[in-house]
DNA sequence: ATCAAAACCCGCCAAT
DNA sequence: TGATTGGCGGGTTTTG
């Protein structure tokens, strides 16, 4: 058992409970079932310990001051209450010295404003909720704001977009710390998508779960997921949904943000990715299992993941 | 790596 | 009258 990995999360008055909850769920929840040799130790802290009002009108009692940040290996800022307001000097200083010490500093949603105020994003690419991207850019011109990704990872500094993208970033960190297999199991425990790539457009990707279960589109989606190895033409899927091809296309795109063909290709790559995470199965075999030729699988994999299947697999070994 | 054929995607629009 | 539907054309993407 190596030294405990300390995660300090900084809260403010007006804290966003969802973002905070995300971080707590990922890092504070004990995971004995994972059988990893270390896990995180989570501390919620604030400049002034005591009751802090959360969005929704309830109070969160915080017992620890910013000194928790001084010992943390990872510092999280899940949101700031006012994107136009100033960050207190004490918080800025805590972030700066944590970063100087070599701690990882990450933000979710508007938390990027705190990182930017502390100067940690100067000259670097960063993201935040798309609604505040313009303001972030205007207030901190030296930050290269990219509003169309889910998260940006600079290893030492990480930023993520609105709300659920924070989950993606947390899972991304777990993937880095513990490997894709563990990250996938945590994701499955949380019942969220295993792996949404950081580079994906914020608007395009929508979880399947947002489609009501009795929706014909949802039926076509689960049919597709269960029959990835087969052909799955537009016509097939439209038939499953009991819709005309044209209407199916239209409603599918409306429901998911992606056209049927693209979505199916994505599902194929994702399924292939999960298979690649287990050693032993050849890439050609994976391709067949997800309904693509080897060349087609490589092609789509690279387009979606940004690296070849073999690179992806090699990268997992190194963790 | 290249290329033709097939499939997909989406604006358009007449018919419900 | 406004919303929904579904066929068509043809530019774009995928496949083999």
XYZ file of C-alpha atoms (C1' of nucleotides) in Angstrom:
351
model
C 0.000 0.000 0.000
C 1.639 3.206 -1.093
C 1.029 6.629 0.393
C -2.578 7.733 0.350
C -3.509 9.859 -2.599
C -5.192 12.930 -1.154
C -7.926 14.688 -3.120
C -8.913 18.129 -1.872
C -12.052 19.712 -3.210
C -12.581 23.439 -2.766
C -16.119 24.655 -2.093
C -17.600 28.130 -1.937
C -20.839 29.662 -0.842
C -23.240 29.048 -3.694
C -21.570 25.747 -4.531
C -23.162 23.612 -7.262
C -24.178 20.360 -5.544
C -24.211 18.233 -8.662
C -20.624 18.959 -9.595
C -19.540 18.546 -6.003
C -21.453 15.298 -5.805
C -19.722 14.000 -8.907
C -16.321 14.474 -7.355
C -17.392 12.936 -4.064
C -18.954 9.968 -5.814
C -15.853 9.225 -7.820
C -13.134 9.907 -5.260
C -14.771 9.553 -1.840
C -16.875 6.448 -2.366
C -14.974 3.417 -1.064
C -14.447 0.796 -3.787
C -13.330 -2.348 -2.002
C -14.637 -4.469 -4.861
C -12.007 -3.105 -7.220
C -9.078 -4.719 -5.431
C -6.706 -1.914 -6.338
C -3.726 -1.362 -4.093
C -4.569 2.249 -3.391
C -7.554 4.529 -3.623
C -8.241 8.178 -2.873
C -8.736 9.989 0.376
C -11.210 12.797 -0.104
C -11.433 16.068 1.786
C -13.890 18.863 1.179
C -12.501 22.199 2.230
C -13.229 25.901 2.089
C -11.492 29.126 2.905
C -13.660 29.467 5.995
C -14.897 26.180 7.447
C -18.548 26.144 8.450
C -21.904 26.029 6.749
C -21.949 26.859 3.044
C -25.152 27.468 1.170
C -25.531 25.270 -1.919
C -27.658 25.880 -4.985
C -31.040 24.491 -3.996
C -31.143 26.182 -0.624
C -29.493 23.651 1.644
C -26.293 23.947 3.609
C -23.157 21.900 3.364
C -21.071 21.815 6.506
C -17.373 22.006 5.795
C -14.916 21.137 8.533
C -11.580 21.735 6.867
C -9.785 24.870 5.769
C -7.555 25.419 2.769
C -4.603 23.748 4.477
C -6.036 20.522 3.006
C -5.007 21.853 -0.391
C -1.406 22.149 0.760
C -1.102 18.398 1.234
C -3.271 17.262 -1.651
C -2.038 15.329 -4.670
C -5.110 16.339 -6.609
C -7.050 19.575 -6.147
C -10.552 19.924 -7.569
C -12.576 23.085 -8.103
C -16.055 21.853 -9.034
C -17.561 25.271 -9.699
C -17.440 28.902 -8.678
C -20.619 30.655 -7.588
C -20.190 33.778 -9.683
C -18.362 33.778 -12.991
C -18.156 37.576 -12.882
C -16.901 37.767 -9.301
C -13.345 37.642 -8.088
C -11.617 34.660 -6.575
C -10.282 35.303 -3.107
C -6.504 35.747 -2.815
C -6.303 32.887 -0.335
C -7.854 30.449 -2.802
C -5.691 31.692 -5.657
C -2.612 31.317 -3.531
C -3.584 27.819 -2.435
C -4.084 26.777 -6.063
C -0.813 28.329 -7.157
C 1.291 26.730 -4.463
C -0.395 23.356 -4.922
C 0.411 23.522 -8.614
C 3.973 24.630 -7.930
C 4.388 21.662 -5.609
C 3.382 19.366 -8.455
C -0.203 18.616 -7.485
C -2.754 18.034 -10.210
C -5.323 20.795 -10.385
C -8.628 20.141 -12.104
C -11.855 22.057 -12.619
C -15.388 21.215 -13.595
C -17.663 23.650 -15.363
C -17.151 27.180 -14.001
C -14.342 26.027 -11.732
C -12.111 26.962 -14.656
C -12.587 30.591 -13.638
C -10.714 29.932 -10.408
C -7.872 28.204 -12.236
C -7.714 31.040 -14.744
C -7.685 33.641 -11.981
C -4.756 31.847 -10.377
C -2.924 32.046 -13.696
C -2.714 28.273 -14.084
C -4.307 28.392 -17.521
C -2.149 31.145 -19.002
C -1.101 30.289 -22.521
C -2.805 26.927 -22.347
C -5.869 25.380 -23.829
C -8.789 25.024 -21.425
C -12.517 24.510 -21.456
C -15.555 25.387 -19.396
C -19.311 25.272 -19.787
C -20.137 26.505 -23.288
C -22.412 29.210 -21.921
C -19.500 30.819 -20.094
C -16.768 30.187 -22.630
C -16.960 33.693 -24.099
C -16.774 35.317 -20.713
C -13.828 33.198 -19.662
C -12.004 34.201 -22.822
C -12.770 37.879 -22.317
C -11.814 37.933 -18.660
C -8.645 35.922 -19.161
C -7.350 36.637 -22.674
C -4.201 34.570 -22.166
C -6.218 31.382 -21.838
C -6.901 29.538 -25.092
C -10.530 28.672 -24.508
C -11.871 25.744 -26.476
C -15.620 25.564 -25.909
C -16.220 22.487 -28.021
C -14.542 19.713 -26.069
C -15.599 17.763 -22.997
C -12.286 18.175 -21.238
C -8.684 19.237 -21.714
C -5.848 17.345 -20.045
C -2.450 18.975 -19.554
C -1.446 16.354 -16.963
C -0.830 18.988 -14.287
C -3.872 21.114 -15.057
C -7.193 19.756 -16.292
C -10.433 21.521 -17.143
C -13.812 20.134 -18.105
C -17.045 21.427 -19.559
C -20.483 21.547 -17.995
C -21.664 19.133 -15.354
C -21.573 15.651 -16.844
C -18.300 16.347 -18.603
C -16.916 16.525 -15.069
C -17.783 12.862 -14.708
C -15.890 12.164 -17.892
C -12.852 13.988 -16.593
C -12.954 12.188 -13.238
C -13.147 8.860 -15.067
C -10.329 9.986 -17.293
C -8.166 10.565 -14.202
C -9.033 7.137 -12.865
C -8.122 5.667 -16.218
C -4.780 7.422 -15.946
C -4.200 6.368 -12.335
C -5.585 2.843 -12.412
C -6.089 1.859 -16.050
C -9.063 1.552 -18.338
C -10.358 -1.624 -16.784
C -10.818 -0.040 -13.353
C -12.206 3.153 -14.888
C -14.704 1.083 -16.844
C -15.811 -0.690 -13.684
C -16.272 2.572 -11.825
C -18.251 3.909 -14.781
C -20.428 0.843 -14.811
C -20.978 1.203 -11.074
C -22.122 4.754 -11.700
C -24.118 3.652 -14.750
C -22.552 6.194 -17.074
C -20.888 5.872 -20.454
C -17.541 4.171 -20.016
C -15.494 6.458 -22.120
C -16.448 9.661 -23.823
C -13.416 11.160 -25.454
C -12.248 14.552 -24.281
C -12.198 15.883 -27.800
C -15.840 15.261 -28.549
C -18.109 18.207 -29.207
C -20.152 19.202 -26.174
C -23.352 19.347 -28.134
C -23.083 16.196 -30.140
C -22.776 13.505 -27.576
C -25.844 12.604 -25.539
C -26.173 9.597 -23.310
C -28.515 6.896 -24.485
C -30.347 7.033 -21.185
C -31.917 10.374 -22.102
C -34.183 8.654 -24.578
C -37.324 7.292 -22.911
C -37.454 3.518 -22.814
C -40.622 3.166 -24.869
C -39.281 5.448 -27.580
C -38.966 3.709 -30.959
C -35.575 5.331 -31.331
C -34.440 3.842 -28.035
C -35.609 0.453 -29.235
C -33.564 0.788 -32.385
C -30.588 1.820 -30.274
C -30.717 -1.157 -27.990
C -31.347 -3.413 -30.957
C -28.241 -1.976 -32.581
C -26.155 -2.436 -29.444
C -27.222 -6.029 -29.178
C -26.524 -6.777 -32.823
C -23.330 -4.849 -33.441
C -21.778 -7.766 -35.285
C -24.493 -7.724 -37.960
C -25.202 -5.393 -40.816
C -27.361 -2.620 -39.260
C -28.287 -0.605 -42.328
C -30.431 2.448 -41.982
C -33.274 0.443 -43.426
C -32.879 -2.323 -40.834
C -32.957 0.119 -37.963
C -35.910 2.021 -39.359
C -37.780 -1.258 -39.549
C -37.010 -2.039 -35.907
C -38.326 1.392 -34.941
C -41.411 0.971 -37.155
C -40.689 4.223 -38.938
C -39.982 5.234 -42.492
C -36.322 5.643 -43.266
C -36.627 9.386 -43.613
C -38.544 9.794 -40.401
C -36.170 7.501 -38.559
C -33.182 9.561 -39.625
C -34.860 12.742 -38.575
C -35.981 11.570 -35.171
C -32.784 9.732 -34.452
C -30.723 12.809 -35.104
C -33.069 14.864 -32.972
C -32.858 12.431 -30.077
C -29.144 11.767 -30.068
C -27.447 14.628 -31.850
C -25.711 12.154 -34.151
C -26.939 10.652 -37.404
C -27.717 6.924 -37.293
C -24.701 5.928 -39.362
C -22.257 7.906 -37.282
C -23.790 6.716 -34.055
C -23.555 3.082 -35.099
C -19.935 3.558 -36.098
C -19.263 5.096 -32.682
C -20.940 2.229 -30.877
C -18.876 -0.216 -32.886
C -15.661 1.523 -31.959
C -16.669 1.798 -28.301
C -17.524 -1.864 -28.104
C -14.238 -2.652 -29.807
C -12.430 -0.464 -27.314
C -13.820 -2.417 -24.408
C -12.660 -5.627 -26.039
C -9.202 -4.213 -26.627
C -8.923 -3.450 -22.936
C -8.765 -7.171 -22.309
C -5.550 -8.689 -23.602
C -5.552 -11.781 -25.760
C -8.063 -10.985 -28.457
C -6.608 -9.929 -31.795
C -7.568 -6.647 -33.381
C -8.899 -8.441 -36.438
C -11.116 -10.539 -34.206
C -12.377 -7.455 -32.409
C -13.238 -5.892 -35.748
C -15.316 -8.909 -36.756
C -17.089 -8.961 -33.409
C -18.206 -5.357 -33.792
C -19.328 -5.813 -37.384
C -16.498 -4.106 -39.243
C -13.678 -5.202 -41.484
C -10.226 -4.819 -39.997
C -9.549 -1.811 -42.210
C -12.889 -0.252 -41.396
C -12.339 -0.739 -37.675
C -8.933 0.909 -37.769
C -10.329 3.751 -39.798
C -13.227 4.538 -37.465
C -11.180 3.901 -34.373
C -8.616 6.471 -35.353
C -11.284 8.992 -36.290
C -12.998 8.681 -32.921
C -10.216 7.933 -30.464
C -7.361 9.754 -32.155
C -4.994 6.792 -32.206
C -4.824 3.362 -33.759
C -6.243 0.329 -31.936
C -2.783 -1.070 -31.300
C -1.549 2.241 -29.931
C -4.547 2.341 -27.638
C -3.818 -1.127 -26.365
C -0.151 -0.356 -25.888
C -1.012 2.754 -23.942
C -3.034 0.681 -21.500
C -0.055 -1.552 -20.762
C 2.049 1.382 -19.671
C -0.218 2.561 -16.918
C -3.131 4.001 -51.346
C -6.722 4.369 -54.663
C -11.081 4.256 -56.669
C -15.805 2.999 -58.106
C -20.058 1.454 -56.122
C -23.073 1.596 -52.317
C -24.883 3.737 -48.440
C -25.806 7.651 -45.923
C -27.375 12.260 -45.023
C -30.179 16.229 -45.401
C -32.720 20.116 -47.757
C -36.780 20.391 -50.164
C -41.675 19.889 -50.723
C -46.163 17.880 -51.600
C -49.389 15.170 -48.968
C -51.490 14.264 -44.840
C -53.267 26.909 -40.454
C -49.327 24.760 -38.531
C -47.126 20.390 -37.544
C -45.780 15.892 -39.049
C -44.727 12.629 -42.532
C -42.138 10.350 -46.153
C -40.404 10.278 -51.054
C -36.778 12.342 -53.982
C -32.365 14.304 -55.574
C -27.736 14.435 -55.277
C -23.607 15.888 -52.517
C -20.827 13.464 -49.032
C -19.055 9.507 -46.634
C -18.154 4.634 -46.228
C -17.168 0.264 -48.072
C -14.919 -3.257 -50.437
